[in-house]
Short mmCIF file of C-alpha atoms in Angstrom, two decimals:
data_model
loop_
_atom_site.label_atom_id
_atom_site.label_comp_id
_atom_site.label_asym_id
_atom_site.label_seq_id
_atom_site.Cartn_x
_atom_site.Cartn_y
_atom_site.Cartn_z
CA MET A 1 0.08 -0.21 0.11
CA ARG A 2 1.39 3.37 -0.99
CA ASN A 3 1.58 6.00 1.73
CA VAL A 4 0.29 9.46 0.93
CA SER A 5 1.42 12.32 2.88
CA THR A 6 0.49 15.84 2.60
CA PRO A 7 2.96 18.36 1.10
CA PRO A 8 4.92 20.97 3.37
CA GLY A 9 3.12 24.34 3.47
CA GLU A 10 -0.02 22.99 2.34
CA ALA A 11 -3.29 22.18 4.19
CA ALA A 12 -4.39 18.64 4.96
CA GLY A 13 -7.93 18.10 3.03
CA PRO A 14 -11.33 18.23 4.90
CA PRO A 15 -12.42 15.15 6.89
CA PRO A 16 -14.79 13.13 4.99
CA GLU A 17 -18.51 14.69 5.21
CA THR A 18 -20.05 11.94 6.72
CA SER A 19 -18.29 10.70 10.07
CA GLU A 20 -18.96 7.28 11.81
CA PRO A 21 -21.15 9.01 14.89
CA GLU A 22 -23.23 10.67 12.10
CA ARG A 23 -23.75 7.68 10.15
CA SER A 24 -24.70 6.07 13.62
CA GLY A 25 -27.45 8.72 14.04
CA THR A 26 -25.43 10.43 16.71
CA PRO A 27 -24.53 13.96 16.07
CA ALA A 28 -20.86 14.67 16.11
CA THR A 29 -19.60 17.17 19.01
CA SER A 30 -16.00 18.49 19.17
CA ALA A 31 -14.11 17.97 22.33
CA PRO A 32 -15.25 20.70 24.96
CA ALA A 33 -12.96 23.33 25.80
CA PRO A 34 -11.45 22.87 29.29
CA LYS A 35 -13.13 25.17 31.94
CA ILE A 36 -11.47 27.79 33.96
CA ARG A 37 -13.19 28.40 37.26
CA TRP A 38 -13.79 32.67 37.45
CA MET A 39 -12.08 32.54 40.73
CA THR A 40 -9.11 31.35 39.52
CA THR A 41 -8.59 34.18 37.38
CA PRO A 42 -7.27 37.78 38.67
CA ALA A 43 -10.43 39.60 38.96
CA GLY A 44 -12.08 36.63 40.45
CA THR A 45 -9.35 36.25 43.11
CA ALA A 46 -9.64 40.27 43.50
CA SER A 47 -13.11 39.99 43.93
CA THR A 48 -13.10 37.00 46.35
CA ALA A 49 -10.43 38.91 48.52
CA LEU A 50 -12.75 42.18 48.65
CA VAL A 51 -15.74 40.23 49.91
CA LEU A 52 -13.47 38.41 52.58
CA ALA A 53 -12.36 41.78 53.56
CA ILE A 54 -15.53 43.12 53.80
CA THR A 55 -16.81 40.13 55.53
CA LEU A 56 -14.08 40.45 58.02
CA ALA A 57 -14.67 44.29 58.73
CA MET A 58 -18.00 43.29 59.85
CA SER A 59 -17.27 40.24 61.42
CA VAL A 60 -14.78 42.43 63.71
CA VAL A 61 -17.39 44.68 64.47
CA LEU A 62 -20.08 42.05 65.44
CA ALA A 63 -17.40 40.44 67.41
CA ILE A 64 -16.72 43.56 69.68
CA GLY A 65 -20.10 44.19 70.46
CA LEU A 66 -21.08 40.36 71.14
CA GLY A 67 -20.62 39.08 74.35
CA SER A 68 -21.62 38.31 77.96
CA ALA A 69 -22.85 42.32 77.53
CA VAL A 70 -24.46 42.89 74.40
CA ILE A 71 -23.77 46.15 72.63
CA PRO A 72 -25.23 46.90 69.12
CA PRO A 73 -22.96 47.64 66.49
CA GLY A 74 -24.20 51.22 66.15
CA GLU A 75 -23.30 52.07 69.44
CA THR A 76 -20.20 49.96 68.76
CA VAL A 77 -18.88 52.01 65.95
CA ARG A 78 -19.83 54.79 67.64
CA TYR A 79 -17.36 53.82 70.70
CA LEU A 80 -14.82 53.08 68.26
CA TRP A 81 -14.96 56.06 66.15
CA ALA A 82 -14.62 58.14 69.52
CA ALA A 83 -11.50 56.17 70.69
CA LEU A 84 -9.61 56.76 67.29
CA THR A 85 -10.59 60.30 66.79
CA GLY A 86 -10.61 61.45 70.29
CA GLY A 87 -14.44 62.22 70.68
CA THR A 88 -16.46 62.51 73.56
CA ILE A 89 -18.99 60.17 75.25
CA GLN A 90 -21.55 60.39 77.52
CA ALA A 91 -20.70 59.67 81.62
CA ASP A 92 -22.81 57.13 81.81
CA GLU A 93 -21.45 55.22 78.77
CA LEU A 94 -17.80 54.99 80.05
CA MET A 95 -18.11 51.45 81.23
CA ARG A 96 -19.44 50.17 78.02
CA TYR A 97 -16.79 52.25 76.22
CA GLN A 98 -14.05 50.78 78.38
CA VAL A 99 -15.31 46.86 77.58
CA ILE A 100 -15.61 48.09 73.71
CA TRP A 101 -11.91 49.45 73.62
CA GLN A 102 -9.98 48.29 76.28
CA ILE A 103 -10.89 44.26 76.47
CA ARG A 104 -12.80 43.48 73.67
CA THR A 105 -11.08 45.03 70.85
CA PRO A 106 -7.64 44.11 71.18
CA ARG A 107 -8.93 40.71 71.64
CA VAL A 108 -10.99 40.47 68.43
CA LEU A 109 -7.99 42.22 66.52
CA LEU A 110 -5.60 39.77 68.23
CA ALA A 111 -7.73 36.76 67.07
CA ALA A 112 -7.99 38.19 63.28
CA VAL A 113 -3.97 38.79 63.45
CA VAL A 114 -3.51 35.35 64.48
CA GLY A 115 -5.84 33.38 62.02
CA ALA A 116 -4.15 35.50 59.08
CA GLY A 117 -1.10 34.28 60.46
CA LEU A 118 -1.88 30.51 60.88
CA GLY A 119 -3.67 30.37 57.44
CA VAL A 120 -0.35 31.70 55.67
CA VAL A 121 2.13 29.72 57.69
CA GLY A 122 -0.09 26.69 57.15
CA VAL A 123 0.15 27.23 53.22
CA ALA A 124 4.31 27.47 53.60
CA ILE A 125 4.61 24.61 55.76
CA GLN A 126 2.77 22.57 53.38
CA ALA A 127 4.70 23.58 50.46
CA MET A 128 8.14 23.51 52.37
CA VAL A 129 7.60 19.79 53.40
CA ARG A 130 5.39 18.72 50.27
CA ASN A 131 2.64 17.24 53.07
CA ALA A 132 -0.92 18.00 52.99
CA LEU A 133 -1.20 17.00 56.62
CA ALA A 134 1.32 19.64 57.93
CA ASP A 135 0.07 22.27 60.00
CA PRO A 136 2.35 25.44 61.43
CA TYR A 137 2.77 23.15 64.67
CA ILE A 138 3.89 20.03 63.28
CA LEU A 139 7.70 21.12 63.53
CA GLY A 140 7.45 21.29 67.37
CA VAL A 141 7.52 25.08 67.65
CA SER A 142 4.25 24.88 69.77
CA SER A 143 5.29 22.28 71.88
CA GLY A 144 8.56 24.11 72.77
CA ALA A 145 6.59 27.62 73.36
CA SER A 146 4.13 25.52 75.49
CA VAL A 147 7.39 24.27 77.63
CA GLY A 148 8.32 27.90 77.90
CA ALA A 149 5.84 29.53 79.18
CA VAL A 150 4.80 26.82 81.97
CA LEU A 151 8.23 26.78 82.99
CA VAL A 152 8.15 30.77 83.53
CA GLY A 153 4.62 30.28 84.80
CA VAL A 154 5.60 27.66 87.28
CA LEU A 155 9.07 28.59 88.44
CA GLY A 156 8.88 32.33 88.12
CA GLY A 157 11.25 33.00 85.81
CA LEU A 158 11.96 36.65 83.82
CA SER A 159 9.80 38.45 86.36
CA PHE A 160 11.49 41.75 85.61
CA LEU A 161 9.54 41.67 82.62
CA GLY A 162 6.00 41.73 84.38
CA ILE A 163 2.86 40.66 82.14
CA TYR A 164 5.16 39.72 79.39
CA ALA A 165 7.10 37.09 81.12
CA VAL A 166 4.98 34.15 80.16
CA SER A 167 4.76 35.26 76.65
CA ALA A 168 8.54 36.08 76.31
CA GLY A 169 9.22 32.42 77.81
CA ALA A 170 6.92 31.13 74.98
CA PHE A 171 8.52 32.72 72.41
CA ALA A 172 12.07 31.59 73.73
CA GLY A 173 10.94 28.07 74.14
CA ALA A 174 9.71 28.28 70.34
CA LEU A 175 13.12 29.47 69.12
CA ALA A 176 15.15 26.97 71.16
CA ALA A 177 12.61 23.90 69.75
CA THR A 178 13.37 25.65 66.28
CA LEU A 179 16.87 25.54 66.74
CA LEU A 180 16.75 21.95 67.77
CA VAL A 181 14.94 20.77 64.97
CA TYR A 182 17.09 22.27 62.82
CA ALA A 183 20.33 21.15 64.41
CA ILE A 184 19.03 17.33 64.37
CA SER A 185 17.37 17.20 60.85
CA TYR A 186 20.15 18.86 59.39
CA SER A 187 22.63 16.92 57.41
CA ARG A 188 25.15 16.90 55.00
CA MET A 189 22.47 16.45 51.84
CA GLY A 190 20.55 19.79 53.14
CA ILE A 191 17.09 19.42 55.09
CA THR A 192 14.49 17.28 53.53
CA PRO A 193 11.12 17.53 54.30
CA LEU A 194 10.71 14.22 55.79
CA ARG A 195 13.66 14.54 58.34
CA LEU A 196 12.01 18.02 59.00
CA VAL A 197 8.68 16.02 59.86
CA LEU A 198 10.12 13.26 61.70
CA THR A 199 12.12 15.11 64.23
CA GLY A 200 9.62 17.77 64.60
CA VAL A 201 6.87 15.34 65.46
CA ALA A 202 9.18 13.02 67.53
CA LEU A 203 10.28 16.27 69.69
CA SER A 204 6.77 17.42 70.17
CA PHE A 205 5.96 14.41 71.90
CA GLY A 206 9.39 14.95 74.22
CA PHE A 207 8.24 18.46 74.88
CA GLN A 208 4.66 17.50 76.29
CA ALA A 209 6.55 14.61 78.16
CA ILE A 210 8.35 17.78 79.73
CA MET A 211 5.26 19.62 80.19
CA SER A 212 3.55 16.63 82.04
CA VAL A 213 6.55 16.03 84.47
CA ILE A 214 6.49 19.87 85.20
CA VAL A 215 2.84 19.46 86.05
CA TYR A 216 3.51 16.27 88.19
CA LEU A 217 6.16 18.01 90.23
CA ALA A 218 4.34 21.17 90.71
CA PRO A 219 0.42 19.70 91.16
CA SER A 220 -1.26 23.46 91.40
CA ASN A 221 -4.41 24.79 89.65
CA GLU A 222 -2.07 27.38 88.42
CA ALA A 223 0.03 25.03 86.49
CA THR A 224 -2.78 22.91 84.90
CA SER A 225 -4.39 26.05 83.57
CA THR A 226 -1.28 27.64 82.31
CA VAL A 227 -0.66 24.16 80.23
CA LEU A 228 -4.30 24.07 79.57
CA PHE A 229 -4.04 27.62 77.84
CA TRP A 230 -0.61 26.94 76.20
CA THR A 231 -2.26 23.41 74.58
CA MET A 232 -5.68 24.73 73.55
CA GLY A 233 -5.30 28.29 72.96
CA SER A 234 -7.29 31.88 74.10
CA PHE A 235 -7.33 35.29 73.39
CA GLY A 236 -8.24 35.96 77.11
CA ALA A 237 -4.67 37.81 77.96
CA ALA A 238 -4.92 39.95 74.72
CA THR A 239 -3.81 43.58 75.26
CA TRP A 240 -3.05 46.58 73.38
CA GLY A 241 0.72 46.11 74.38
CA SER A 242 0.82 42.72 72.69
CA LEU A 243 -0.66 43.26 69.45
CA PRO A 244 1.94 45.42 67.62
CA VAL A 245 4.78 42.83 68.00
CA VAL A 246 2.71 39.87 66.93
CA ALA A 247 0.90 41.93 64.09
CA THR A 248 4.25 43.41 62.51
CA ALA A 249 5.71 39.58 62.35
CA VAL A 250 2.74 38.07 61.17
CA LEU A 251 2.36 41.23 58.51
CA ALA A 252 6.19 41.06 57.15
CA GLY A 253 5.68 37.28 57.25
CA VAL A 254 2.69 37.36 54.75
CA LEU A 255 4.60 40.10 52.38
CA LEU A 256 7.92 37.92 52.36
CA LEU A 257 5.86 34.79 51.74
CA ARG A 258 3.80 36.49 48.85
CA SER A 259 7.12 37.61 47.27
CA LEU A 260 8.13 34.10 47.40
CA ALA A 261 5.01 32.77 45.61
CA ARG A 262 6.62 31.93 42.33
CA SER A 263 9.53 29.93 43.86
CA LEU A 264 6.91 28.07 46.26
CA ASP A 265 5.09 27.04 42.94
CA VAL A 266 8.50 25.90 41.63
CA MET A 267 9.41 24.03 44.65
CA ALA A 268 6.20 22.23 44.68
CA LEU A 269 7.29 20.57 41.57
CA GLY A 270 10.08 18.74 42.97
CA ASP A 271 13.83 19.49 43.84
CA GLU A 272 15.09 18.13 40.90
CA THR A 273 12.77 20.26 38.67
CA ALA A 274 13.26 23.19 41.18
CA ALA A 275 17.07 22.90 40.30
CA SER A 276 16.64 23.27 36.83
CA LEU A 277 14.33 25.72 37.06
CA GLY A 278 17.03 27.91 39.13
CA VAL A 279 15.38 27.68 42.50
CA SER A 280 17.45 26.10 45.17
CA SER A 281 14.59 24.11 47.56
CA ASP A 282 17.01 23.61 49.90
CA ARG A 283 18.17 27.41 50.57
CA LEU A 284 14.45 28.10 50.26
CA ARG A 285 13.54 25.70 52.58
CA ARG A 286 15.99 27.18 55.03
CA TRP A 287 14.41 30.42 54.56
CA LEU A 288 10.77 29.20 55.09
CA PHE A 289 11.61 27.43 58.10
CA VAL A 290 13.18 30.05 59.81
CA LEU A 291 10.31 32.21 58.79
CA THR A 292 7.51 30.14 59.71
CA ALA A 293 9.28 29.68 63.03
CA VAL A 294 9.29 33.46 63.89
CA MET A 295 5.96 33.62 62.81
CA THR A 296 4.59 30.62 64.49
CA GLY A 297 6.38 31.70 67.78
CA ALA A 298 5.08 35.18 68.09
CA MET A 299 1.47 33.84 67.64
CA VAL A 300 2.05 30.93 70.07
CA ALA A 301 3.61 33.77 72.55
CA VAL A 302 -0.03 35.43 72.73
CA SER A 303 -2.50 33.04 72.11
CA GLY A 304 -0.91 29.68 72.61
CA ALA A 305 -1.27 26.43 70.52
CA ILE A 306 -4.64 26.69 68.05
CA GLY A 307 -4.77 23.61 66.17
CA PHE A 308 -6.65 23.31 62.66
CA VAL A 309 -6.69 26.47 61.28
CA GLY A 310 -3.32 26.11 59.78
CA LEU A 311 -4.32 22.94 58.42
CA VAL A 312 -7.69 23.40 56.97
CA VAL A 313 -7.70 26.81 55.62
CA PRO A 314 -5.19 26.11 53.01
CA HIS A 315 -6.87 23.37 51.48
CA ILE A 316 -10.42 25.40 51.51
CA VAL A 317 -8.48 28.05 49.73
CA ARG A 318 -6.97 26.13 47.55
CA ILE A 319 -10.43 24.46 46.26
CA LEU A 320 -12.01 28.05 45.78
CA VAL A 321 -9.03 29.58 44.15
CA GLY A 322 -6.58 27.07 42.70
CA ALA A 323 -3.08 26.11 44.16
CA ASP A 324 -1.12 28.88 42.44
CA HIS A 325 0.65 30.34 45.54
CA ARG A 326 -0.05 34.06 44.46
CA ARG A 327 -3.68 33.54 45.06
CA VAL A 328 -3.56 31.03 47.89
CA LEU A 329 -1.39 33.58 49.93
CA THR A 330 -4.06 36.40 49.00
CA ILE A 331 -6.88 34.78 50.11
CA ALA A 332 -5.66 32.60 53.21
CA PRO A 333 -4.85 35.35 55.47
CA LEU A 334 -8.36 36.68 55.20
CA ALA A 335 -10.05 33.48 55.47
CA GLY A 336 -8.10 32.44 58.70
CA ALA A 337 -8.74 35.95 60.05
CA VAL A 338 -12.67 35.76 59.42
CA LEU A 339 -12.58 31.84 60.94
CA MET A 340 -10.61 33.10 63.94
CA VAL A 341 -12.71 35.66 65.03
CA TRP A 342 -15.89 33.98 65.11
CA VAL A 343 -14.38 30.81 66.72
CA ASP A 344 -13.26 33.13 69.48
CA LEU A 345 -16.76 34.89 69.50
CA VAL A 346 -18.39 31.31 69.93
CA SER A 347 -15.72 30.48 72.76
CA ARG A 348 -16.92 33.75 74.49
CA VAL A 349 -20.81 33.35 74.43
CA VAL A 350 -21.47 29.43 74.20
CA VAL A 351 -20.82 29.20 78.16
CA ALA A 352 -20.79 32.71 79.21
CA PRO A 353 -19.27 33.68 81.57
CA ARG A 354 -16.84 31.28 81.09
CA GLU A 355 -14.84 30.18 77.98
CA LEU A 356 -14.17 27.62 75.73
CA PRO A 357 -10.80 26.77 74.73
CA LEU A 358 -10.04 27.66 71.20
CA GLY A 359 -8.80 24.42 70.35
CA VAL A 360 -12.13 22.68 71.27
CA ILE A 361 -14.12 24.63 68.67
CA THR A 362 -11.65 24.35 65.95
CA ALA A 363 -11.48 20.74 66.17
CA LEU A 364 -15.27 20.57 66.67
CA VAL A 365 -15.39 22.69 63.39
CA GLY A 366 -12.36 21.34 61.61
CA VAL A 367 -12.31 17.49 62.01
CA PRO A 368 -15.81 17.12 59.93
CA VAL A 369 -14.63 19.92 57.38
CA PHE A 370 -11.42 17.88 56.98
CA ILE A 371 -13.53 14.87 56.78
CA ILE A 372 -15.63 16.34 53.93
CA LEU A 373 -12.77 18.02 51.81
CA MET A 374 -11.05 14.74 52.07
CA ARG A 375 -13.78 12.58 50.94
CA ARG A 376 -15.21 15.08 47.80
CA ARG A 377 -11.88 16.28 46.56
CA GLY A 378 -9.35 13.21 47.61
CA TYR A 379 -6.95 14.57 44.91
CA LEU A 380 -5.65 17.58 47.21
CA PHE A 381 -4.78 15.21 49.99
CA GLY A 382 -2.49 12.93 47.93
CA GLY A 383 -4.31 11.35 45.31
CA ARG A 384 -7.35 9.32 45.00
#
């Protein structure tokens, strides 16, 4: 049989007018073009960010006004405006004004900042170790911070720092845990994701054992409550003095991670592919390790360890806007902030005047959400 080829530069002849589907009575259809979700476009991401920003502003105002003493949103906004502009209020409103400005506002703002930080750090940690189950506390930072806080709270160290002594102890413990994880996981081949995860998990159990020993040797209600605070999380100790430090750390971290978005996309392809594209995964992983450790230490120092936020938020955001880290790192802080503001509100009002630990609520919400995501979007968790 003689082969017939089309000469270069000439178009191939038209296909037969009658195709096989048409002969069988079924209309011929062309292959459908791949659908691009609107939220994965720049305009869609910007619109999603705008909606979340408006939602966050409304959530902050509502959360500030709600509590054991409910204050209407209109009065809440008036008190906030008076505080920001130096306006005047009536003498009989002084008590409610102090509740709004001195107690609830720093707490709600701290919840938003920590939620934003946990969402962003979760994205960075999952990219760094290439593990869908990673969260900001998988490297042992939170356990080290808890040990530092408990040591200061029980033994009375760093007393010269006053009310900031426990937070300073927590931050010091977080940094010490970071250095220990880095020293143990480092090898001549650099820092590998598997060594980081295994070292962090192992040291977390070790730090928890140390906390148990401290509580056992100093069996007091204060020691037990301190351990509960640093293992389950709370914003009850929020003050205007503690807010600027953690806000600066989170904001700087968000901006730095946003600038590394392209490198994170490349690193997700694997170390060898990243090296061929000019990205050193080992060097980038070291920078991410230091940056996420500082951010996590700053957040744990003021709120304790709050689980599931840094684990679930990145997956939800990826479902909404795709896996591109520029989009994910734009939406994740807003989504994390909105979630944490409402979690803190629920913890304050469900059993008022008592408070539930934040970790209880995030677990009750995060576990079913995570299972639903895993069942419906299995490919996001490492394949079907």
